[in-house]
mmCIF file of C-alpha atoms in Angstrom:
data_model
loop_
_atom_site.group_PDB
_atom_site.id
_atom_site.type_symbol
_atom_site.label_atom_id
_atom_site.label_comp_id
_atom_site.label_asym_id
_atom_site.label_seq_id
_atom_site.Cartn_x
_atom_site.Cartn_y
_atom_site.Cartn_z
ATOM 1 C CA MET R 180 -36.824 -38.434 -67.238
ATOM 2 C CA ASP R 181 -34.040 -37.151 -69.539
ATOM 3 C CA SER R 182 -34.211 -33.341 -69.633
ATOM 4 C CA THR R 183 -33.803 -33.468 -73.422
ATOM 5 C CA GLN R 184 -37.217 -35.161 -73.715
ATOM 6 C CA LEU R 185 -40.374 -33.080 -73.363
ATOM 7 C CA THR R 186 -43.906 -34.062 -74.381
ATOM 8 C CA ASP R 187 -46.073 -31.589 -72.459
ATOM 9 C CA PHE R 188 -45.695 -27.993 -73.682
ATOM 10 C CA SER R 189 -48.210 -26.313 -71.386
ATOM 11 C CA PRO R 190 -46.955 -23.170 -69.538
ATOM 12 C CA SER R 191 -46.696 -24.974 -66.194
ATOM 13 C CA SER R 192 -44.788 -27.857 -67.774
ATOM 14 C CA LEU R 193 -42.391 -25.464 -69.524
ATOM 15 C CA ASP R 194 -41.811 -23.590 -66.239
ATOM 16 C CA ALA R 195 -40.879 -26.828 -64.501
ATOM 17 C CA ALA R 196 -38.685 -28.015 -67.388
ATOM 18 C CA PHE R 197 -36.682 -24.762 -67.663
ATOM 19 C CA ALA R 198 -36.348 -24.562 -63.857
ATOM 20 C CA ALA R 199 -34.912 -28.082 -63.798
ATOM 21 C CA VAL R 200 -32.309 -27.262 -66.470
ATOM 22 C CA GLU R 201 -31.299 -24.044 -64.686
ATOM 23 C CA ALA R 202 -31.013 -25.854 -61.339
ATOM 24 C CA GLU R 203 -28.771 -28.508 -62.927
ATOM 25 C CA ALA R 204 -26.498 -25.785 -64.307
ATOM 26 C CA ARG R 205 -26.345 -23.947 -60.963
ATOM 27 C CA VAL R 206 -25.219 -27.108 -59.161
ATOM 28 C CA GLN R 207 -22.237 -27.371 -61.478
ATOM 29 C CA LEU R 208 -21.509 -23.628 -61.259
ATOM 30 C CA ALA R 209 -21.340 -23.877 -57.456
ATOM 31 C CA ALA R 210 -18.924 -26.832 -57.453
ATOM 32 C CA PRO R 211 -15.635 -26.139 -55.515
ATOM 33 C CA ASP R 212 -13.596 -27.449 -58.460
ATOM 34 C CA PHE R 213 -15.543 -25.418 -61.043
ATOM 35 C CA ASP R 214 -13.710 -25.177 -64.389
ATOM 36 C CA ALA R 215 -15.061 -22.297 -66.470
ATOM 37 C CA GLU R 216 -13.681 -23.485 -69.812
ATOM 38 C CA ALA R 217 -14.903 -27.036 -69.375
ATOM 39 C CA PHE R 218 -18.350 -25.787 -68.339
ATOM 40 C CA ARG R 219 -18.622 -23.451 -71.337
ATOM 41 C CA LEU R 220 -17.715 -26.289 -73.681
ATOM 42 C CA ALA R 221 -20.181 -28.704 -72.073
ATOM 43 C CA TRP R 222 -23.114 -26.321 -71.734
ATOM 44 C CA LEU R 223 -22.663 -23.507 -74.224
ATOM 45 C CA GLY R 224 -20.820 -25.197 -77.093
ATOM 46 C CA ARG R 225 -22.352 -24.289 -80.445
ATOM 47 C CA LYS R 226 -22.354 -27.801 -81.863
ATOM 48 C CA GLN R 227 -22.474 -30.241 -78.937
ATOM 49 C CA GLY R 228 -23.353 -28.033 -75.962
ATOM 50 C CA ARG R 229 -26.076 -29.203 -73.607
ATOM 51 C CA LEU R 230 -28.272 -26.151 -74.197
ATOM 52 C CA LYS R 231 -27.996 -26.661 -77.963
ATOM 53 C CA ALA R 232 -29.089 -30.318 -77.661
ATOM 54 C CA ILE R 233 -32.043 -29.537 -75.389
ATOM 55 C CA SER R 234 -33.154 -26.600 -77.530
ATOM 56 C CA ASP R 235 -33.085 -28.664 -80.716
ATOM 57 C CA ALA R 236 -35.012 -31.526 -79.095
ATOM 58 C CA TRP R 237 -37.726 -29.346 -77.558
ATOM 59 C CA LEU R 238 -38.217 -27.156 -80.604
ATOM 60 C CA LYS R 239 -38.454 -30.224 -82.868
ATOM 61 C CA ALA R 240 -41.155 -31.786 -80.698
ATOM 62 C CA ALA R 241 -43.055 -28.587 -79.871
ATOM 63 C CA PRO R 242 -46.223 -27.546 -81.662
ATOM 64 C CA ALA R 243 -45.922 -24.511 -83.935
ATOM 65 C CA ASP R 244 -47.634 -22.123 -81.510
ATOM 66 C CA ALA R 245 -45.141 -22.964 -78.723
ATOM 67 C CA LYS R 246 -41.878 -22.692 -80.715
ATOM 68 C CA ARG R 247 -41.515 -18.921 -80.404
ATOM 69 C CA LEU R 248 -42.069 -18.932 -76.630
ATOM 70 C CA ILE R 249 -39.571 -21.790 -76.184
ATOM 71 C CA GLY R 250 -36.949 -19.941 -78.264
ATOM 72 C CA GLN R 251 -37.348 -16.777 -76.164
ATOM 73 C CA ARG R 252 -37.033 -18.697 -72.921
ATOM 74 C CA PHE R 253 -33.913 -20.496 -74.133
ATOM 75 C CA ASN R 254 -32.290 -17.157 -74.948
ATOM 76 C CA ALA R 255 -33.067 -15.892 -71.433
ATOM 77 C CA LEU R 256 -31.750 -19.138 -69.905
ATOM 78 C CA LYS R 257 -28.525 -18.871 -71.897
ATOM 79 C CA GLU R 258 -27.955 -15.301 -70.690
ATOM 80 C CA THR R 259 -28.553 -16.386 -67.084
ATOM 81 C CA ILE R 260 -26.066 -19.244 -67.362
ATOM 82 C CA GLU R 261 -23.434 -17.057 -69.086
ATOM 83 C CA ALA R 262 -23.700 -14.532 -66.250
ATOM 84 C CA GLY R 263 -23.363 -17.387 -63.761
ATOM 85 C CA VAL R 264 -20.159 -18.542 -65.485
ATOM 86 C CA GLU R 265 -18.589 -15.077 -65.171
ATOM 87 C CA THR R 266 -19.490 -14.898 -61.479
ATOM 88 C CA ALA R 267 -18.185 -18.395 -60.765
ATOM 89 C CA ALA R 268 -14.965 -17.801 -62.714
ATOM 90 C CA ALA R 269 -14.231 -14.680 -60.633
ATOM 91 C CA ARG R 270 -14.830 -16.530 -57.362
ATOM 92 C CA PRO R 271 -11.571 -17.011 -55.394
ATOM 93 C CA LYS R 272 -10.577 -20.625 -55.151
ATOM 94 C CA ALA R 273 -9.969 -22.098 -51.741
ATOM 95 C CA ALA R 274 -6.330 -22.953 -51.063
ATOM 96 C CA THR R 275 -5.619 -26.591 -50.303
ATOM 97 C CA GLU R 276 -2.611 -28.464 -49.019
ATOM 98 C CA ALA R 277 -2.311 -30.041 -52.442
ATOM 99 C CA THR R 278 -1.741 -26.677 -54.177
ATOM 100 C CA ILE R 279 0.380 -24.828 -51.588
ATOM 101 C CA ASP R 280 3.303 -26.294 -49.712
ATOM 102 C CA ILE R 281 4.492 -23.693 -47.212
ATOM 103 C CA THR R 282 7.668 -25.661 -46.576
ATOM 104 C CA LEU R 283 8.979 -25.000 -50.089
ATOM 105 C CA PRO R 284 11.312 -22.011 -50.615
ATOM 106 C CA GLY R 285 9.680 -18.925 -52.080
ATOM 107 C CA ILE R 286 10.270 -17.612 -55.576
ATOM 108 C CA ALA R 287 12.974 -14.973 -55.383
ATOM 109 C CA GLN R 288 11.953 -11.617 -56.867
ATOM 110 C CA ARG R 289 14.597 -9.971 -58.989
ATOM 111 C CA ILE R 290 15.175 -6.496 -57.618
ATOM 112 C CA GLY R 291 15.836 -3.869 -60.235
ATOM 113 C CA ALA R 292 18.596 -1.288 -59.990
ATOM 114 C CA GLU R 293 18.918 2.314 -61.096
ATOM 115 C CA HIS R 294 20.441 2.834 -64.505
ATOM 116 C CA PRO R 295 23.998 4.199 -64.077
ATOM 117 C CA LEU R 296 22.950 7.446 -65.768
ATOM 118 C CA ILE R 297 19.962 7.964 -63.494
ATOM 119 C CA ARG R 298 21.976 6.987 -60.435
ATOM 120 C CA THR R 299 24.714 9.484 -61.303
ATOM 121 C CA MET R 300 22.185 12.237 -61.976
ATOM 122 C CA HIS R 301 20.467 11.639 -58.636
ATOM 123 C CA GLU R 302 23.805 11.723 -56.805
ATOM 124 C CA ILE R 303 24.724 15.065 -58.386
ATOM 125 C CA VAL R 304 21.299 16.535 -57.627
ATOM 126 C CA THR R 305 21.519 15.329 -54.023
ATOM 127 C CA VAL R 306 24.802 17.215 -53.542
ATOM 128 C CA PHE R 307 23.128 20.493 -54.520
ATOM 129 C CA GLU R 308 19.943 19.749 -52.578
ATOM 130 C CA ARG R 309 22.087 19.545 -49.451
ATOM 131 C CA MET R 310 23.346 23.034 -50.333
ATOM 132 C CA GLY R 311 19.793 24.391 -50.331
ATOM 133 C CA TYR R 312 18.964 24.111 -54.036
ATOM 134 C CA SER R 313 15.489 23.179 -55.253
ATOM 135 C CA VAL R 314 14.949 20.859 -58.231
ATOM 136 C CA GLY R 315 13.526 22.394 -61.403
ATOM 137 C CA LEU R 316 11.957 20.432 -64.271
ATOM 138 C CA GLY R 317 10.621 21.424 -67.669
ATOM 139 C CA PRO R 318 9.495 20.097 -71.069
ATOM 140 C CA GLU R 319 11.879 18.446 -73.530
ATOM 141 C CA VAL R 320 9.996 19.988 -76.473
ATOM 142 C CA GLU R 321 10.688 23.721 -76.269
ATOM 143 C CA THR R 322 10.136 26.874 -78.263
ATOM 144 C CA ASP R 323 12.962 28.764 -79.912
ATOM 145 C CA PHE R 324 12.366 31.608 -77.438
ATOM 146 C CA TYR R 325 13.085 29.575 -74.299
ATOM 147 C CA ASN R 326 15.863 27.456 -75.813
ATOM 148 C CA PHE R 327 17.744 30.204 -77.655
ATOM 149 C CA GLU R 328 16.377 33.753 -77.784
ATOM 150 C CA ALA R 329 15.911 34.341 -74.050
ATOM 151 C CA LEU R 330 19.359 32.864 -73.432
ATOM 152 C CA ASN R 331 21.061 35.470 -75.623
ATOM 153 C CA PHE R 332 21.262 33.340 -78.787
ATOM 154 C CA PRO R 333 19.927 35.837 -81.376
ATOM 155 C CA PRO R 334 18.568 34.411 -84.653
ATOM 156 C CA ASN R 335 21.353 33.379 -87.058
ATOM 157 C CA HIS R 336 24.004 33.891 -84.360
ATOM 158 C CA PRO R 337 27.052 31.607 -84.889
ATOM 159 C CA ALA R 338 26.731 30.334 -81.304
ATOM 160 C CA ARG R 339 23.644 28.402 -82.364
ATOM 161 C CA ASP R 340 25.836 26.196 -84.559
ATOM 162 C CA THR R 341 27.360 24.608 -81.455
ATOM 163 C CA GLN R 342 23.877 23.487 -80.400
ATOM 164 C CA ASP R 343 22.441 22.265 -83.686
ATOM 165 C CA THR R 344 19.126 20.777 -82.657
ATOM 166 C CA LEU R 345 16.341 18.526 -83.893
ATOM 167 C CA VAL R 346 13.355 20.628 -84.960
ATOM 168 C CA VAL R 347 9.694 19.624 -85.000
ATOM 169 C CA ALA R 348 8.244 19.430 -88.521
ATOM 170 C CA ASP R 349 5.683 21.824 -90.036
ATOM 171 C CA GLN R 350 6.586 24.871 -87.925
ATOM 172 C CA GLU R 351 7.338 27.255 -90.795
ATOM 173 C CA LYS R 352 4.080 29.223 -90.472
ATOM 174 C CA LYS R 353 4.755 30.139 -86.838
ATOM 175 C CA PRO R 354 6.853 33.139 -85.764
ATOM 176 C CA ALA R 355 10.492 32.076 -85.341
ATOM 177 C CA ARG R 356 10.436 32.411 -81.547
ATOM 178 C CA ASP R 357 7.379 30.104 -81.263
ATOM 179 C CA ARG R 358 8.698 27.235 -83.379
ATOM 180 C CA LEU R 359 9.094 23.947 -81.549
ATOM 181 C CA LEU R 360 12.316 22.007 -81.202
ATOM 182 C CA MET R 361 13.948 19.448 -78.935
ATOM 183 C CA ARG R 362 15.768 21.326 -76.182
ATOM 184 C CA THR R 363 19.556 21.343 -76.495
ATOM 185 C CA HIS R 364 20.189 22.042 -72.798
ATOM 186 C CA THR R 365 18.147 22.288 -69.606
ATOM 187 C CA SER R 366 18.723 26.074 -69.520
ATOM 188 C CA PRO R 367 15.142 26.825 -70.724
ATOM 189 C CA VAL R 368 14.001 25.706 -67.256
ATOM 190 C CA GLN R 369 16.068 28.574 -65.831
ATOM 191 C CA ILE R 370 14.060 31.036 -67.936
ATOM 192 C CA ARG R 371 10.729 29.426 -67.072
ATOM 193 C CA SER R 372 11.610 29.451 -63.369
ATOM 194 C CA MET R 373 12.583 33.146 -63.386
ATOM 195 C CA LEU R 374 9.333 33.999 -65.155
ATOM 196 C CA GLU R 375 7.351 32.238 -62.425
ATOM 197 C CA GLN R 376 9.417 33.129 -59.355
ATOM 198 C CA ASP R 377 10.970 36.271 -57.962
ATOM 199 C CA PRO R 378 14.538 36.222 -56.634
ATOM 200 C CA PRO R 379 16.213 34.853 -54.553
ATOM 201 C CA LEU R 380 16.373 31.673 -56.620
ATOM 202 C CA ARG R 381 18.520 28.562 -56.253
ATOM 203 C CA LEU R 382 17.775 25.753 -58.693
ATOM 204 C CA VAL R 383 19.413 22.542 -59.855
ATOM 205 C CA ILE R 384 17.947 21.274 -63.124
ATOM 206 C CA PRO R 385 18.469 17.664 -64.273
ATOM 207 C CA GLY R 386 17.105 16.255 -67.506
ATOM 208 C CA LYS R 387 17.431 14.790 -70.972
ATOM 209 C CA VAL R 388 18.551 16.953 -73.891
ATOM 210 C CA HIS R 389 18.925 16.483 -77.649
ATOM 211 C CA ARG R 390 21.416 17.653 -80.261
ATOM 212 C CA ASN R 391 21.983 16.779 -83.887
ATOM 213 C CA ASP R 392 25.304 15.032 -83.165
ATOM 214 C CA ALA R 393 26.665 11.993 -84.959
ATOM 215 C CA ALA R 394 26.908 9.043 -82.590
ATOM 216 C CA ASP R 395 30.393 7.838 -81.689
ATOM 217 C CA ALA R 396 32.179 6.591 -78.572
ATOM 218 C CA THR R 397 31.827 9.942 -76.780
ATOM 219 C CA HIS R 398 28.842 11.604 -78.495
ATOM 220 C CA SER R 399 25.131 10.818 -78.661
ATOM 221 C CA PRO R 400 22.155 12.733 -80.106
ATOM 222 C CA VAL R 401 20.471 12.142 -76.738
ATOM 223 C CA PHE R 402 22.247 12.791 -73.452
ATOM 224 C CA HIS R 403 21.665 14.190 -69.954
ATOM 225 C CA GLN R 404 22.616 17.397 -68.182
ATOM 226 C CA VAL R 405 22.493 18.880 -64.722
ATOM 227 C CA GLU R 406 22.440 22.663 -64.664
ATOM 228 C CA GLY R 407 22.267 25.100 -61.803
ATOM 229 C CA LEU R 408 21.135 28.685 -61.272
ATOM 230 C CA CYS R 409 21.620 31.003 -58.318
ATOM 231 C CA VAL R 410 20.134 34.526 -58.344
ATOM 232 C CA ASP R 411 20.171 36.990 -55.458
ATOM 233 C CA THR R 412 21.645 40.332 -54.432
ATOM 234 C CA ASN R 413 25.447 40.585 -54.298
ATOM 235 C CA ILE R 414 26.145 37.221 -55.961
ATOM 236 C CA THR R 415 29.759 37.199 -57.180
ATOM 237 C CA PHE R 416 32.130 34.974 -59.111
ATOM 238 C CA SER R 417 33.664 33.989 -55.766
ATOM 239 C CA ASP R 418 30.291 32.506 -54.771
ATOM 240 C CA LEU R 419 30.296 30.501 -58.002
ATOM 241 C CA LYS R 420 33.821 29.179 -57.417
ATOM 242 C CA GLY R 421 33.103 28.279 -53.814
ATOM 243 C CA THR R 422 29.863 26.508 -54.728
ATOM 244 C CA LEU R 423 31.394 24.369 -57.464
ATOM 245 C CA ASP R 424 34.555 23.591 -55.482
ATOM 246 C CA HIS R 425 32.430 22.339 -52.593
ATOM 247 C CA ALA R 426 30.135 20.350 -54.940
ATOM 248 C CA MET R 427 33.072 18.617 -56.668
ATOM 249 C CA LYS R 428 34.593 17.665 -53.312
ATOM 250 C CA GLU R 429 31.231 16.302 -52.156
ATOM 251 C CA PHE R 430 30.830 14.225 -55.290
ATOM 252 C CA PHE R 431 34.380 13.060 -56.047
ATOM 253 C CA GLY R 432 36.016 13.244 -52.631
ATOM 254 C CA SER R 433 37.613 15.880 -50.412
ATOM 255 C CA GLY R 434 41.001 15.536 -52.122
ATOM 256 C CA VAL R 435 39.732 16.832 -55.474
ATOM 257 C CA LYS R 436 40.926 20.263 -56.577
ATOM 258 C CA THR R 437 39.254 22.628 -59.048
ATOM 259 C CA ARG R 438 40.558 25.281 -61.398
ATOM 260 C CA PHE R 439 38.842 27.732 -63.745
ATOM 261 C CA PHE R 440 39.774 28.868 -67.251
ATOM 262 C CA PRO R 441 38.198 31.706 -69.301
ATOM 263 C CA SER R 442 35.626 30.484 -71.821
ATOM 264 C CA PHE R 443 32.576 31.697 -73.753
ATOM 265 C CA PHE R 444 28.876 30.955 -73.385
ATOM 266 C CA PRO R 445 26.226 33.331 -74.821
ATOM 267 C CA PHE R 446 24.195 33.352 -71.605
ATOM 268 C CA THR R 447 27.025 34.026 -69.106
ATOM 269 C CA GLU R 448 29.619 36.793 -68.838
ATOM 270 C CA PRO R 449 32.294 36.242 -67.658
ATOM 271 C CA SER R 450 32.312 32.519 -68.456
ATOM 272 C CA ALA R 451 34.647 29.719 -67.440
ATOM 273 C CA ASP R 452 35.436 26.063 -68.004
ATOM 274 C CA VAL R 453 36.016 24.088 -64.812
ATOM 275 C CA GLN R 454 38.608 21.348 -64.476
ATOM 276 C CA ILE R 455 39.074 18.945 -61.581
ATOM 277 C CA SER R 456 42.241 17.164 -60.602
ATOM 278 C CA CYS R 457 42.288 13.697 -62.155
ATOM 279 C CA ILE R 458 40.338 11.280 -59.961
ATOM 280 C CA PHE R 459 42.301 8.339 -61.388
ATOM 281 C CA CYS R 460 45.864 9.460 -60.746
ATOM 282 C CA GLY R 461 45.341 12.149 -58.121
ATOM 283 C CA GLY R 462 46.734 14.818 -60.423
ATOM 284 C CA LYS R 463 50.015 13.083 -61.177
ATOM 285 C CA GLY R 464 49.195 12.494 -64.851
ATOM 286 C CA CYS R 465 47.893 9.377 -66.561
ATOM 287 C CA ARG R 466 46.433 8.200 -69.860
ATOM 288 C CA LYS R 467 42.875 9.114 -68.849
ATOM 289 C CA CYS R 468 43.776 12.756 -68.169
ATOM 290 C CA LYS R 469 46.197 12.821 -71.117
ATOM 291 C CA HIS R 470 49.040 13.128 -68.587
ATOM 292 C CA SER R 471 47.930 16.638 -67.652
ATOM 293 C CA GLY R 472 46.658 15.768 -64.179
ATOM 294 C CA TRP R 473 43.371 17.585 -64.908
ATOM 295 C CA ILE R 474 39.986 16.682 -66.414
ATOM 296 C CA GLU R 475 37.634 19.273 -67.916
ATOM 297 C CA LEU R 476 34.206 18.693 -66.419
ATOM 298 C CA LEU R 477 31.732 21.568 -66.760
ATOM 299 C CA GLY R 478 31.040 25.128 -67.855
ATOM 300 C CA CYS R 479 29.841 28.055 -65.777
ATOM 301 C CA GLY R 480 29.695 31.825 -65.485
ATOM 302 C CA MET R 481 27.862 34.862 -64.205
ATOM 303 C CA VAL R 482 24.414 35.246 -65.761
ATOM 304 C CA ASP R 483 24.616 37.729 -68.637
ATOM 305 C CA PRO R 484 22.523 40.880 -67.957
ATOM 306 C CA ALA R 485 20.886 40.324 -71.370
ATOM 307 C CA VAL R 486 19.264 37.177 -69.981
ATOM 308 C CA PHE R 487 17.765 39.043 -67.020
ATOM 309 C CA GLU R 488 16.530 41.765 -69.387
ATOM 310 C CA ALA R 489 14.869 39.146 -71.637
ATOM 311 C CA VAL R 490 13.178 37.599 -68.604
ATOM 312 C CA ASP R 491 11.799 40.918 -67.366
ATOM 313 C CA LYS R 492 10.588 41.822 -70.857
ATOM 314 C CA LYS R 493 8.728 38.509 -71.083
ATOM 315 C CA ARG R 494 7.289 38.961 -67.577
ATOM 316 C CA VAL R 495 5.813 42.277 -68.693
ATOM 317 C CA GLU R 496 4.347 40.597 -71.801
ATOM 318 C CA LEU R 497 2.726 38.040 -69.496
ATOM 319 C CA GLY R 498 1.264 40.751 -67.274
ATOM 320 C CA ARG R 499 3.717 40.321 -64.394
ATOM 321 C CA GLU R 500 5.939 42.849 -62.663
ATOM 322 C CA PRO R 501 9.630 42.844 -63.643
ATOM 323 C CA ALA R 502 11.826 41.423 -60.861
ATOM 324 C CA TYR R 503 15.311 40.971 -62.314
ATOM 325 C CA ASP R 504 16.764 44.468 -62.337
ATOM 326 C CA THR R 505 20.462 44.063 -63.148
ATOM 327 C CA ARG R 506 21.320 47.082 -60.987
ATOM 328 C CA ARG R 507 20.061 45.188 -57.962
ATOM 329 C CA ILE R 508 20.493 41.464 -58.555
ATOM 330 C CA SER R 509 23.086 39.149 -60.058
ATOM 331 C CA GLY R 510 23.539 35.419 -60.414
ATOM 332 C CA PHE R 511 25.581 32.543 -61.690
ATOM 333 C CA ALA R 512 24.813 29.429 -63.726
ATOM 334 C CA PHE R 513 26.617 26.170 -64.435
ATOM 335 C CA GLY R 514 26.056 22.975 -66.377
ATOM 336 C CA MET R 515 27.617 19.544 -66.645
ATOM 337 C CA GLY R 516 27.085 16.430 -68.758
ATOM 338 C CA VAL R 517 25.834 13.516 -66.687
ATOM 339 C CA ASP R 518 26.824 10.912 -69.297
ATOM 340 C CA ARG R 519 30.497 11.931 -69.216
ATOM 341 C CA ILE R 520 30.597 11.871 -65.413
ATOM 342 C CA ALA R 521 28.922 8.432 -65.346
ATOM 343 C CA MET R 522 31.441 7.126 -67.875
ATOM 344 C CA MET R 523 34.302 8.429 -65.727
ATOM 345 C CA LYS R 524 32.845 7.037 -62.526
ATOM 346 C CA TYR R 525 32.107 3.559 -63.845
ATOM 347 C CA GLY R 526 34.943 3.184 -66.363
ATOM 348 C CA ILE R 527 32.666 3.071 -69.426
ATOM 349 C CA SER R 528 34.486 3.630 -72.708
ATOM 350 C CA ASP R 529 31.522 3.930 -75.133
ATOM 351 C CA ILE R 530 28.538 6.197 -74.463
ATOM 352 C CA GLY R 531 26.425 3.958 -76.701
ATOM 353 C CA LEU R 532 26.440 1.275 -74.004
ATOM 354 C CA LEU R 533 24.383 3.583 -71.772
ATOM 355 C CA TYR R 534 21.574 3.604 -74.343
ATOM 356 C CA SER R 535 21.841 0.072 -75.746
ATOM 357 C CA GLY R 536 19.466 -1.561 -73.258
ATOM 358 C CA ASP R 537 21.826 -4.553 -73.137
ATOM 359 C CA MET R 538 20.997 -6.382 -69.905
ATOM 360 C CA ARG R 539 24.446 -7.971 -69.794
ATOM 361 C CA PHE R 540 25.901 -4.483 -69.478
ATOM 362 C CA LEU R 541 23.258 -3.046 -67.133
ATOM 363 C CA GLU R 542 23.302 -5.994 -64.713
ATOM 364 C CA GLN R 543 26.861 -5.023 -63.745
ATOM 365 C CA PHE R 544 25.386 -2.057 -61.866
ATOM 366 C CA SER R 545 22.704 -3.943 -59.929
#
């Protein structure tokens, strides 16, 4: 008899009728070629679904006292079938020769490559790791204290103008040293590391930094730095020169020479700019080195005693013992722009290409 027809509405008859409908549904749910969408449309469709047709037919023919019970049982049956659909849809389908041909070539997976900036930064860091340096990391959103004050940039000092930064809004109610800004160099990690660790300390610090610079071929408001810090007893400027000379030879080749010129940085004294012999012409002079035979690459210097004093003062505020007595310890620091080195290494003329996300450009480095 058609399951949509029902004339006996006794409890035993209803039990048999509902069991028959559920069994019919389970047979289709267990089919090897089960199609969840087709089943839902055929059984659970609001207008022409099988459950809708049976429900309408039985309720129309049922006496008034049986309608409520039939409605409740249909709701329970619907929930059972819906759960069965979810289970059947999640069931793994058996593979067949018709769907998989193992003789066909596989689909080649495109292997990604490091961005030239990240690759260059890792190569620089690796050079210093081989020299015994640990890697230090820190937040890009810093306080004025870590980014400026502790590094001997007093409030309103002209040196801050060279590192005009992007400030976080609504900080006016905070004390000046606690106001948030985007870090202009990775030097705050040096301060954080000295607060947490006692000397000796040897750190290389890679990361992204931000400055309020107008974008052009050689400048970007976002760029990358690698900085270094070495603190111990009897650290001298000769140690600094030897370290950087060795690092430049490791990175650019053993034939590269270095030379140092006096400079100024608030957090080092004495300070120096470091030049390397032109890697394009071998120091003979070319257009890329402006026919000088040298390329300016990074800044460095001996850590200013004021920085060590600021660190010890902050350690005391934090309840820690001072550890950076300038009568006993000394250190040097250095920093270089990763973007400029990457542009030199790969012959890139516009820094904007490094941040454009243009796959045509980036695929050249894969």
